[in-house]
CSV table of C-alpha atoms and ligand atoms in Angstrom, one decimal:
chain,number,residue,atom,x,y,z
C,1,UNK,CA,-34.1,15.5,75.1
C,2,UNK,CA,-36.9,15.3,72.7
C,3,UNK,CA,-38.6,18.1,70.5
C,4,UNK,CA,-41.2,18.2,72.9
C,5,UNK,CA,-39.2,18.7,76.0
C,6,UNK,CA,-37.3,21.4,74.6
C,7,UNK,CA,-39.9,23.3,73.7
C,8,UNK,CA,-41.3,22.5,77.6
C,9,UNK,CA,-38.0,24.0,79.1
C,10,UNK,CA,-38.2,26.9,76.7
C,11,UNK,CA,-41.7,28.2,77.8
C,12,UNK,CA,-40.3,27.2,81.3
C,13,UNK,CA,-37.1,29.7,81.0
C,14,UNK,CA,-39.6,32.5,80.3
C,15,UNK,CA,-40.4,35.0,82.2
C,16,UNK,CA,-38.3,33.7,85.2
C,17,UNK,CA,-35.2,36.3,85.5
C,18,UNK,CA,-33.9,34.5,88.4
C,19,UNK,CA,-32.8,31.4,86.8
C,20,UNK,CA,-30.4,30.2,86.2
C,21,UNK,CA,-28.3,26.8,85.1
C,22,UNK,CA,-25.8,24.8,87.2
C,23,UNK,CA,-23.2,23.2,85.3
C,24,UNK,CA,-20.3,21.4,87.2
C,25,UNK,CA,-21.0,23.4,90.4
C,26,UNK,CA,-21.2,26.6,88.8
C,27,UNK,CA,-24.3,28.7,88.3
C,28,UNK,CA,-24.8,30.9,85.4
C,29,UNK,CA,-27.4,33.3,84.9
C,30,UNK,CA,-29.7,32.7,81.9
C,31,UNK,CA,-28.5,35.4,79.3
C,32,UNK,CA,-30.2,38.4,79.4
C,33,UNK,CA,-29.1,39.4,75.6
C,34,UNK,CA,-27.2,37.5,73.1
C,35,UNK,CA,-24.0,36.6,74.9
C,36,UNK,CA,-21.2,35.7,72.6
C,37,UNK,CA,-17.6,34.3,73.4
C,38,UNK,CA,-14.5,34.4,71.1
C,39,UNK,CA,-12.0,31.9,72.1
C,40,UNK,CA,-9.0,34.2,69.9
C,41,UNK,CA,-6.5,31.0,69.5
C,42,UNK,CA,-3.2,31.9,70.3
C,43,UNK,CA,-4.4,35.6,71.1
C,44,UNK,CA,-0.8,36.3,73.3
C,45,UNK,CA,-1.3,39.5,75.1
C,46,UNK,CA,1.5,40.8,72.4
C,47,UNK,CA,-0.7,41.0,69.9
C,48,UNK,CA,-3.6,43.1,71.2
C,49,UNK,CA,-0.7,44.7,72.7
C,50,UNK,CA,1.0,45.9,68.7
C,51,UNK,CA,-2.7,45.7,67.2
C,52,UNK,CA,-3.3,48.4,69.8
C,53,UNK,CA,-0.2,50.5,69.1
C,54,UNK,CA,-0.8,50.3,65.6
C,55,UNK,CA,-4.3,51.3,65.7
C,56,UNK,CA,-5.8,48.9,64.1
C,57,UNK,CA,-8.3,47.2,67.0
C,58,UNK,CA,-10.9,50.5,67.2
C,59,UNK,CA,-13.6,47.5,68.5
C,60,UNK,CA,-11.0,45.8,71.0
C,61,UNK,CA,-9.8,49.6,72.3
C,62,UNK,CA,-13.8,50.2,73.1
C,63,UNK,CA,-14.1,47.1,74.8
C,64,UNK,CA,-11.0,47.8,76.8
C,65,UNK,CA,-12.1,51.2,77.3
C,66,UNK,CA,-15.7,51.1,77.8
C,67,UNK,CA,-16.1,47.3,78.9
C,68,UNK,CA,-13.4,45.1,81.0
C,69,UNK,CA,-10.0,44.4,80.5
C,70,UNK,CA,-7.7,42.2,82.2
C,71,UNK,CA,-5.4,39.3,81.9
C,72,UNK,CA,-6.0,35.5,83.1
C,73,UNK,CA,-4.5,32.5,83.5
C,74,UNK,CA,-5.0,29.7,80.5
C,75,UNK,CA,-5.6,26.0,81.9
C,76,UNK,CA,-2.0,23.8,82.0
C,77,UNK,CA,-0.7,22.3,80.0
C,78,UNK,CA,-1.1,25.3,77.5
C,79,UNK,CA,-3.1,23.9,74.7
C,80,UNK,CA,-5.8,24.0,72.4
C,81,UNK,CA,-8.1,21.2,73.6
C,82,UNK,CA,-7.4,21.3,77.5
C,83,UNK,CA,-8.5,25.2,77.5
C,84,UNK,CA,-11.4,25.3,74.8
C,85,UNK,CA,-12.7,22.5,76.8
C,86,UNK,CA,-11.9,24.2,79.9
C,87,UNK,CA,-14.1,27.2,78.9
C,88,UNK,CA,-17.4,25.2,78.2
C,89,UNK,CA,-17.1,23.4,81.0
C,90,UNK,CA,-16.0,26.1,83.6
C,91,UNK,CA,-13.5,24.1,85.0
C,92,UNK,CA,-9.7,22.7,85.1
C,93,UNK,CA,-8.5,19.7,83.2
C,94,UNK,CA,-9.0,17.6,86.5
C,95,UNK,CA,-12.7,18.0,86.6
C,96,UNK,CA,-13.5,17.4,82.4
C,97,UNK,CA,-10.3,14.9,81.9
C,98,UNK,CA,-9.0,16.8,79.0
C,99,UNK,CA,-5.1,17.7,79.3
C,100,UNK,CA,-3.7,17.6,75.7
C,101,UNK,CA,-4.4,16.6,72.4
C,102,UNK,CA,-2.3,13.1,72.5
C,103,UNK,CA,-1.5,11.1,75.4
C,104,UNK,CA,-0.8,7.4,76.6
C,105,UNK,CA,-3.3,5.9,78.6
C,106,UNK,CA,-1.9,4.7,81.3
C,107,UNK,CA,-4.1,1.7,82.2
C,108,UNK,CA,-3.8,0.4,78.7
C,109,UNK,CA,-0.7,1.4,77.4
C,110,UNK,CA,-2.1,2.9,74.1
C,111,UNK,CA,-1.4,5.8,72.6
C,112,UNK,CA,-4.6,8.3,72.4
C,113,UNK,CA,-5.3,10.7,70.2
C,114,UNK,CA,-8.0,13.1,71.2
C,115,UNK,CA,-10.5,13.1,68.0
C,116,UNK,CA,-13.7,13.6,69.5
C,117,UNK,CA,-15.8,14.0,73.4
C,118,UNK,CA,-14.5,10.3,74.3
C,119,UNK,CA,-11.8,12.0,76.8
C,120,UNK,CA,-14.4,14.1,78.3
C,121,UNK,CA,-15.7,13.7,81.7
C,122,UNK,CA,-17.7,16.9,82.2
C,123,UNK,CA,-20.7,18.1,80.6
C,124,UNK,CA,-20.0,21.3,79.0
C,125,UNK,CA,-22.4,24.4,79.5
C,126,UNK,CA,-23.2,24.8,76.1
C,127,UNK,CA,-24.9,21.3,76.3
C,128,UNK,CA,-27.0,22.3,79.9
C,129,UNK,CA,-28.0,25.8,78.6
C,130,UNK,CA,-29.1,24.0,75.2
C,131,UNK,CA,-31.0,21.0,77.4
C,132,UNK,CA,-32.5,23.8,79.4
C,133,UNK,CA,-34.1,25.3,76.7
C,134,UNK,CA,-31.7,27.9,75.2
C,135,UNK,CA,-30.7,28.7,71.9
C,136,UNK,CA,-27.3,27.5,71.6
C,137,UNK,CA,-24.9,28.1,68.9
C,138,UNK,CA,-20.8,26.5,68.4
C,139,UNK,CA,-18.9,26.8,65.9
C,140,UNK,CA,-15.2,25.8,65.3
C,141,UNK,CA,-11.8,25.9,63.5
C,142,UNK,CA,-11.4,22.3,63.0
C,143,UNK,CA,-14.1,19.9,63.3
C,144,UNK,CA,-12.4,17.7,66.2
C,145,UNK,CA,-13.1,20.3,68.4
C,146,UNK,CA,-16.2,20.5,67.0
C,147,UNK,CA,-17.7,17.0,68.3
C,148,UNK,CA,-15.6,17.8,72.0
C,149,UNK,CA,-17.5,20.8,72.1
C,150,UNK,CA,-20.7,19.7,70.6
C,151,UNK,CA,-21.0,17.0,72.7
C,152,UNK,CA,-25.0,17.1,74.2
C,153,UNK,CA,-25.9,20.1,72.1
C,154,UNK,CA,-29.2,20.4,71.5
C,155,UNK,CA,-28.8,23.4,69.0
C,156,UNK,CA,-26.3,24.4,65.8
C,157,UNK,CA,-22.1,23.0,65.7
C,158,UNK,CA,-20.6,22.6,63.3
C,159,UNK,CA,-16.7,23.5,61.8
C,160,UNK,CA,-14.8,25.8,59.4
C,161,UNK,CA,-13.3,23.3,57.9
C,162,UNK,CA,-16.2,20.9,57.6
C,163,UNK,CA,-18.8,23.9,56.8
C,164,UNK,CA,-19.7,22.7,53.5
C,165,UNK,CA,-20.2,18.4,55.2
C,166,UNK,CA,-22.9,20.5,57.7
C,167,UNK,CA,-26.0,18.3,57.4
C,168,UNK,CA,-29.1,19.5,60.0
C,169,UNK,CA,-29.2,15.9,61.8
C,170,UNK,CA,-25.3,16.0,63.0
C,171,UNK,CA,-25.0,19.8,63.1
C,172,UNK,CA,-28.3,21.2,63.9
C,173,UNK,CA,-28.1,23.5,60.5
C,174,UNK,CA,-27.1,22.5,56.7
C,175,UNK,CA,-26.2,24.6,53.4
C,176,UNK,CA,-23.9,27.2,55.3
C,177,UNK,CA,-22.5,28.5,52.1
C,178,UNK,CA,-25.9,30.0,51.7
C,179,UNK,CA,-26.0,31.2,55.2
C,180,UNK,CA,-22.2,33.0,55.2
C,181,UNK,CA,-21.7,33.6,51.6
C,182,UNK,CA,-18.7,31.5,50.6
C,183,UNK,CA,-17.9,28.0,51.0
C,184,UNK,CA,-15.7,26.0,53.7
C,185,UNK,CA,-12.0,28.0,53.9
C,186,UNK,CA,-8.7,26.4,53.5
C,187,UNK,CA,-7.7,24.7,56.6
C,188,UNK,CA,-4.3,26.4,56.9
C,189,UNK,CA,-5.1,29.7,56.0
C,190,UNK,CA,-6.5,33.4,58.1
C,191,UNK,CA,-9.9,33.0,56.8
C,192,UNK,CA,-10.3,29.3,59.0
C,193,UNK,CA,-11.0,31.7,61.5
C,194,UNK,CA,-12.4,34.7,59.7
C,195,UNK,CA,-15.4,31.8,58.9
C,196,UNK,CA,-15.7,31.2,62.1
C,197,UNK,CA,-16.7,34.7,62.9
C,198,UNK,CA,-18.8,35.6,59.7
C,199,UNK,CA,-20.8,32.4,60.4
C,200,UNK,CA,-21.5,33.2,64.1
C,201,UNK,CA,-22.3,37.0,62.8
C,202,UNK,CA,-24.5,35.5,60.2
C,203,UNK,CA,-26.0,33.2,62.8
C,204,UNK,CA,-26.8,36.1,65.0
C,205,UNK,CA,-28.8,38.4,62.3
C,206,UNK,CA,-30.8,35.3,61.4
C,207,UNK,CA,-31.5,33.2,64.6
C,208,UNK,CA,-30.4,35.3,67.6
C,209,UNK,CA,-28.8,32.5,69.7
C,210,UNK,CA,-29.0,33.0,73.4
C,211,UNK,CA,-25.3,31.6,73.8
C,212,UNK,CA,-22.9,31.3,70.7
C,213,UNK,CA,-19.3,29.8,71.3
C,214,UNK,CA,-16.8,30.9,68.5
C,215,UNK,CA,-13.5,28.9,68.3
C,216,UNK,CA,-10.8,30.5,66.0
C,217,UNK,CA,-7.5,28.8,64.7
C,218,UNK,CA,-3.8,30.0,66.0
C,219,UNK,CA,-2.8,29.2,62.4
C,220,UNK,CA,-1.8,33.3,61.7
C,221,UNK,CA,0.0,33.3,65.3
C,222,UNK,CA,1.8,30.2,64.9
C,223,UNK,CA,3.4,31.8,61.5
C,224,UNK,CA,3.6,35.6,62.3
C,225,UNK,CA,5.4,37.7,65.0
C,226,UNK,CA,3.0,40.0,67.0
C,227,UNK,CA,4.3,42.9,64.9
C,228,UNK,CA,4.2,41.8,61.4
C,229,UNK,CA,2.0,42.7,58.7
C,230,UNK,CA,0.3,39.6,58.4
C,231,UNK,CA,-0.7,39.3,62.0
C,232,UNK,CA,-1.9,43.2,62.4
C,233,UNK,CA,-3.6,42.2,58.8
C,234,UNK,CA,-5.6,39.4,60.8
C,235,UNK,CA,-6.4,41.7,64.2
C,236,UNK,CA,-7.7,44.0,61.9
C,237,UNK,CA,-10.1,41.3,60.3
C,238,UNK,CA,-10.7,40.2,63.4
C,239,UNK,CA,-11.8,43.5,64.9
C,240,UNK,CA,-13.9,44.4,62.1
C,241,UNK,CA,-15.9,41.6,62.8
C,242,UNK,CA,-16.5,42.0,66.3
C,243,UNK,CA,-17.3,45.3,65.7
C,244,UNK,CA,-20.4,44.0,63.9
C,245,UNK,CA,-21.0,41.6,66.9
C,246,UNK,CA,-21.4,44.6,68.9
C,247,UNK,CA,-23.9,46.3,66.4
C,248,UNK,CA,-26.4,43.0,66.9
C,249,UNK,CA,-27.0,43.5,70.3
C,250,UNK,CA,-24.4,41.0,71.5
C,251,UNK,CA,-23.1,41.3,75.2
C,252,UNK,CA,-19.2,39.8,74.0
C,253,UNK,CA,-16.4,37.9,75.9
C,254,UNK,CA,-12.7,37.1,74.2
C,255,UNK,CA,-10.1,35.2,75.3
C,256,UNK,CA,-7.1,33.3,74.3
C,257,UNK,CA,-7.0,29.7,75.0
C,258,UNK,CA,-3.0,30.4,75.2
C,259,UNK,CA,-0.4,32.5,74.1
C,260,UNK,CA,2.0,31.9,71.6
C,261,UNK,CA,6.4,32.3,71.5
C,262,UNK,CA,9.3,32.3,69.7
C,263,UNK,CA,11.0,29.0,69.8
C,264,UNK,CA,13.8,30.0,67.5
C,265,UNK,CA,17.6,30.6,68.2
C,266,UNK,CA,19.0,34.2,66.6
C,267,UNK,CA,19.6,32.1,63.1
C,268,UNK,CA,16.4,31.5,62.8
C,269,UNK,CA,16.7,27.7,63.3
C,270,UNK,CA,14.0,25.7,66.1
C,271,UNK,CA,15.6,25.9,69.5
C,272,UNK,CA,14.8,22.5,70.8
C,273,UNK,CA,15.6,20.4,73.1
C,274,UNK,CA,15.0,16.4,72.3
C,275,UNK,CA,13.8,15.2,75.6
C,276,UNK,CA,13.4,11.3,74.0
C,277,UNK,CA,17.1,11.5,72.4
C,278,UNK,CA,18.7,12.9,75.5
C,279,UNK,CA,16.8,10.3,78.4
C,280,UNK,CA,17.7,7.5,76.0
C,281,UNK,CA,21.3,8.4,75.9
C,282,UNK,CA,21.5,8.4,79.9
C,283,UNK,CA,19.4,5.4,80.7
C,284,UNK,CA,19.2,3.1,77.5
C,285,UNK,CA,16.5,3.1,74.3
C,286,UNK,CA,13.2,2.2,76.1
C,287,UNK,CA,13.7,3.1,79.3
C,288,UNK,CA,11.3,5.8,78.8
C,289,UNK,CA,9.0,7.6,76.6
C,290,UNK,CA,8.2,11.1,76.3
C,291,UNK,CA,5.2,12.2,74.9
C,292,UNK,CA,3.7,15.3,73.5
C,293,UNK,CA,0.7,16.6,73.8
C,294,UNK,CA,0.7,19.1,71.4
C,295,UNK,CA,0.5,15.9,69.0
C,296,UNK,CA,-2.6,16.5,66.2
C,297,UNK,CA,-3.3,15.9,62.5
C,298,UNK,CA,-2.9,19.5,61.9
C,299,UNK,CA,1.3,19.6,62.4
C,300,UNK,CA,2.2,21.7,59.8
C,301,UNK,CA,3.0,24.7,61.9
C,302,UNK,CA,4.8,23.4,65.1
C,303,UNK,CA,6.2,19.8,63.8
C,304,UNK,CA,4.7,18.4,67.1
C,305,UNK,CA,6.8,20.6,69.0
C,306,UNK,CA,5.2,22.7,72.0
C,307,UNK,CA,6.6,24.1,75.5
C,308,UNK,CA,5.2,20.9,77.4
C,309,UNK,CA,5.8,17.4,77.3
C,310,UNK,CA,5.2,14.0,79.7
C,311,UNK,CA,7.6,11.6,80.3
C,312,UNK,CA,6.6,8.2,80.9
C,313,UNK,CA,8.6,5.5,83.0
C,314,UNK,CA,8.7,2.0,80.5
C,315,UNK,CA,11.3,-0.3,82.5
C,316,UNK,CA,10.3,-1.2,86.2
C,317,UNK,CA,14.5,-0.6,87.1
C,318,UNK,CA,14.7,3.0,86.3
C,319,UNK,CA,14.4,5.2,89.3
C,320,UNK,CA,12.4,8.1,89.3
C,321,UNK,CA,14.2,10.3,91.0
C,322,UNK,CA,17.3,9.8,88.9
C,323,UNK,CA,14.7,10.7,85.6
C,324,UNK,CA,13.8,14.1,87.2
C,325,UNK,CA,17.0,15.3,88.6
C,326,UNK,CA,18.7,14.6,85.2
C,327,UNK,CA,16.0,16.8,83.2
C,328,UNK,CA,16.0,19.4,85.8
C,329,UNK,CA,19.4,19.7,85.1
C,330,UNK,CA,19.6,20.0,81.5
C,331,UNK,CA,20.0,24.1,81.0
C,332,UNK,CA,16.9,24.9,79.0
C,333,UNK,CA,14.0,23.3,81.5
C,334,UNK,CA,11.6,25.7,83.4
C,335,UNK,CA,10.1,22.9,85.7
C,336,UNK,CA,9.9,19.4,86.1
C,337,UNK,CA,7.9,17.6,88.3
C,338,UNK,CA,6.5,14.1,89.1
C,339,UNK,CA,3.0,13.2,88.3
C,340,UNK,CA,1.6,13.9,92.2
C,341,UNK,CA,3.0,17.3,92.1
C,342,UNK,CA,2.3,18.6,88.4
C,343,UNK,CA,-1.3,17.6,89.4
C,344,UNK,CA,-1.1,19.7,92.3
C,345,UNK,CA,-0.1,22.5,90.7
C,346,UNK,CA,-1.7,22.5,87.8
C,347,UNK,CA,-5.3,21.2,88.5
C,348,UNK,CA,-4.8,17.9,85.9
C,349,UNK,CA,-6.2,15.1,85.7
C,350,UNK,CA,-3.6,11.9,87.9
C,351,UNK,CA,-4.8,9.3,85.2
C,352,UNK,CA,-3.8,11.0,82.3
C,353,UNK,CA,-0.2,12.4,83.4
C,354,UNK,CA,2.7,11.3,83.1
C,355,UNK,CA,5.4,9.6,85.2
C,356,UNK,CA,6.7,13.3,85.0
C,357,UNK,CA,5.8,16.9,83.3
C,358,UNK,CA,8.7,18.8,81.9
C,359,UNK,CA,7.8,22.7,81.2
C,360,UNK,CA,10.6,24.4,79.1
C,361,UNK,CA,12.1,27.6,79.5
C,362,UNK,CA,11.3,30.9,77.4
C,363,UNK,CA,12.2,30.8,73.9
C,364,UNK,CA,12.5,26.5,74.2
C,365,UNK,CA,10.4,23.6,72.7
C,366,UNK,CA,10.6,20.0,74.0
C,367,UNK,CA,10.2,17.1,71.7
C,368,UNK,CA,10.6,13.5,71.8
C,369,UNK,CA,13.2,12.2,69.1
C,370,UNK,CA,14.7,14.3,66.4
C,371,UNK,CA,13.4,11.8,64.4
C,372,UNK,CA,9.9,12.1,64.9
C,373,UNK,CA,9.7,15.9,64.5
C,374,UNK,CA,9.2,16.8,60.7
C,375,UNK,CA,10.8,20.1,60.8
C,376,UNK,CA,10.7,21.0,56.9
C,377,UNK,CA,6.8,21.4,57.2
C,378,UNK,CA,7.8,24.6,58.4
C,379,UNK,CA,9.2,25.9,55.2
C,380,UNK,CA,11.6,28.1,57.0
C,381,UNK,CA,9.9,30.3,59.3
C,382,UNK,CA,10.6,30.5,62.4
C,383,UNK,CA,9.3,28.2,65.1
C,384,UNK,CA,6.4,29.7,67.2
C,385,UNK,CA,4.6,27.4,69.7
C,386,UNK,CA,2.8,27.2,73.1
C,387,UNK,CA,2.4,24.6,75.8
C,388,UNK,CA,4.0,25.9,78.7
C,389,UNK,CA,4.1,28.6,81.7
C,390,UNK,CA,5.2,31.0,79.2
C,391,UNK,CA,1.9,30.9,76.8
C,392,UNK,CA,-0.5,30.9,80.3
C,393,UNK,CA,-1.1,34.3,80.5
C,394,UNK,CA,-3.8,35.4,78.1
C,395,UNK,CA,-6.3,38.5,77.5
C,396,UNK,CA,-9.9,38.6,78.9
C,397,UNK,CA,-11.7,41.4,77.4
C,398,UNK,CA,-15.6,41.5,77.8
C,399,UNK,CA,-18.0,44.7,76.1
C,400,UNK,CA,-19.3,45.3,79.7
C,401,UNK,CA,-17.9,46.4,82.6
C,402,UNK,CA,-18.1,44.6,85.8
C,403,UNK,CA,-20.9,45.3,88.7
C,404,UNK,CA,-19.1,47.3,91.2
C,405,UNK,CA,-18.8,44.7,93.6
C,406,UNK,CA,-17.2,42.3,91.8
C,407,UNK,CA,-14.6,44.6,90.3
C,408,UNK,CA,-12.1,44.2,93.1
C,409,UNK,CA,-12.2,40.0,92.9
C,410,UNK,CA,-10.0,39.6,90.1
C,411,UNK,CA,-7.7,35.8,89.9
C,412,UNK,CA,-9.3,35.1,86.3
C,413,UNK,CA,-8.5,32.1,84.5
C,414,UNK,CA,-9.9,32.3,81.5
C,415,UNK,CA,-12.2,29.5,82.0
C,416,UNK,CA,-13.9,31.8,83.9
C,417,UNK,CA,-15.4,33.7,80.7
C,418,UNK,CA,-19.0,32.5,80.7
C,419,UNK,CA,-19.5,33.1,84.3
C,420,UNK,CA,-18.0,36.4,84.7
C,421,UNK,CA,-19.7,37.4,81.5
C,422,UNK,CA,-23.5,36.3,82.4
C,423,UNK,CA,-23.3,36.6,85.9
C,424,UNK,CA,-20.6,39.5,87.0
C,425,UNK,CA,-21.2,42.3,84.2
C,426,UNK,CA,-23.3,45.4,84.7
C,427,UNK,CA,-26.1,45.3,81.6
V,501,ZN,ZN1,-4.8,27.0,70.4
């Protein structure tokens, strides 16, 4: 959409309350103030849950108390992309395509790794409200997300971790370290997401965008238990900042895009199970291949290693059947299912599963091969990681309440966010 059009749909969206923009079947409600969403990366419910005991979330208690709490489901399998994509599009992994970081296409063979909005199959609402006329902002932990998220923006998206790359033709805005005061964070550090925040605050004081999407990092979840210093430290941050939301005006929405668990045993050491060593020892080296999803350039704090992972038939001879009933009874494996049924349940796309999804228990990772899994990248601490059934339930916390007659319809996913936030709150 030109200039010129823009500008067309702009005057067009004014003065007409009633309207509204349909994205992927869903209507939303043009936003009657600034309407913000956090996406809080690996926000479990345990930590709002010892942020709140420890006092240290006066914004988040308001919200709860004044606004909407609740918890929803998180979009299978329990990752990153699959749910932030979820969220700006509205909908499950079977409508936009999206259902991990890594997978194996299965038409070609190859191995792909998500990088940009090539997987996606759904426009995202961002884009439509942005093409409509609206003043649209994104912003990011890491910039792969960024050009998923981006995709058909007409407005400002751009990353943390590319801030200070931001150039006005790509990203819609340029010299950010002006704009937010310090220059791009380190990409494995609290202030990734902090950025994120202070740049959509920042954003908000100078441009008042009609929609901003704010996409934190898990990178202080993945490290820290819900109770320790470091992650109450962040919470704090964290609340601080939406406080200051709050105080522009904004009508505000957070959720998680999953939760996050302890994957260690009592010594401290990763409590995995190899799904790639164990297969090849029952039926032969190639037989099959497991994949995970949780696969990305950005390994340092999970090795690779998540609650979810596909298996993959390789060798025409090996029976199905005999593939799932050995995994589901290896001690340690919440659910395994073949591709027709893990669809099913779990709203994915057919052409990107696998032969068969294997969900671990609580407290388990899945990997492929020992081998493959760097381990010492997590310089001792204690593996934390998501993926699975365990990490799906997540907080959904808006600053308004919800009209009365929408209060009793309540099976949120959290996908829902934008929807319940600009068309189900009372202003
Ligand atoms: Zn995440």
């Amino acid at each position: 959409m030109g200039e010129t059009e823009q500008a067309a749909a702009r005057v067009a969206s004014e003065g007409t309350p009633g309207r509204s923009v349909s994205v992927n079947g869903r209507a939303y409600a043009w936003p009657a103030q600034p309407t913000v969403v956090v996406c809080f990366d690996g926000c479990d419910p345990a930590y709002v849950a010892a942020a709140r005991a420890a006092g240290v979330v006066p914004t988040l208690e308001r919200m709860c108390r004044e606004g909407f709490s609740a918890l929803a489901l998180a979009a299978m399998p329990t990752f990153t992309n699959p749910n932030n994509v979820s969220i700006v599009c509205g909908v499950p992994p079977a409508v936009h395509g999206v259902s991990g970081n890594f997978y194996l296409d299965r038409a070609t063979g190859a191995d792909v790794m998500m990088v940009d909005a090539t997987p996606m199959r759904a426009p995202t609402l961002l884009a439509a409200f942005s093409q409509a006329g609206a003043k649209v902002v994104a912003v990011t932990a890491k910039d792969k997300l960024r050009k998923a998220l981006g995709h058909g923006l007409a407005g400002i998206a751009f990353s943390a971790e590319k801030a200070d790359a931001a150039r006005a033709d790509e990203n819609g805005i340029s010299d950010l370290a002006a704009l937010v005061g310090r220059g791009a964070p380190d990409q494995y550090s609290a202030d990734l997401s902090l950025y994120v925040l202070d740049a959509g605050i920042r954003l908000l004081e100078t441009r008042r965008p009609d929609l901003s999407y704010l996409s934190l990092s898990d990178y202080v979840q993945h490290k820290h238990a819900p109770d320790a210093p470091e992650a109450l430290a962040f919470m704090q941050a964290v609340d601080d900042r939406l406080a200051r939301i709050l105080a522009l005006g904004a009508r505000l929405g957070i959720v998680a895009d999953h939760g996050m668990s302890d994957m260690a045993a009592a010594d401290g050491t990763p409590n995995v199970i190899y799904l790639g060593d164990r297969l090849d020892a029952l039926f032969g080296a190639g037989a099959t291949r497991v994949i995970c999803p949780i696969t990305d350039p950005f390994v340092r704090h999970h090795g690779a290693l998540g609650g979810f992972v596909r298996v993959h038939l390789q060798q025409p001879n090996v029976e199905p059947e005999a593939v799932l009933d050995a995994i589901r009874q290896m001690p340690g494996i919440a659910l395994a299912a073949a591709r027709a049924e893990a669809c099913l349940r779990f709203d994915l796309p057919e052409d990107r599963e696998g032969d068969i999804a294997v969900i671990a228990g609580k407290g388990i990772a899945l990997g492929a091969h020992a081998r493959d899994h760097d381990l010492s990248q997590l310089s001792g601490a204690r593996l934390r990681s998501h993926g699975g059934l365990e990490e799906q339930v997540v907080p959904f916390i808006l600053s308004h309440p919800l009209k009365a007659d929408r209060a009793g319809r309540l099976q949120l996913r959290n996908y829902d966010v934008f929807s319940v936030l600009l068309n189900d709150v009372a202003a």
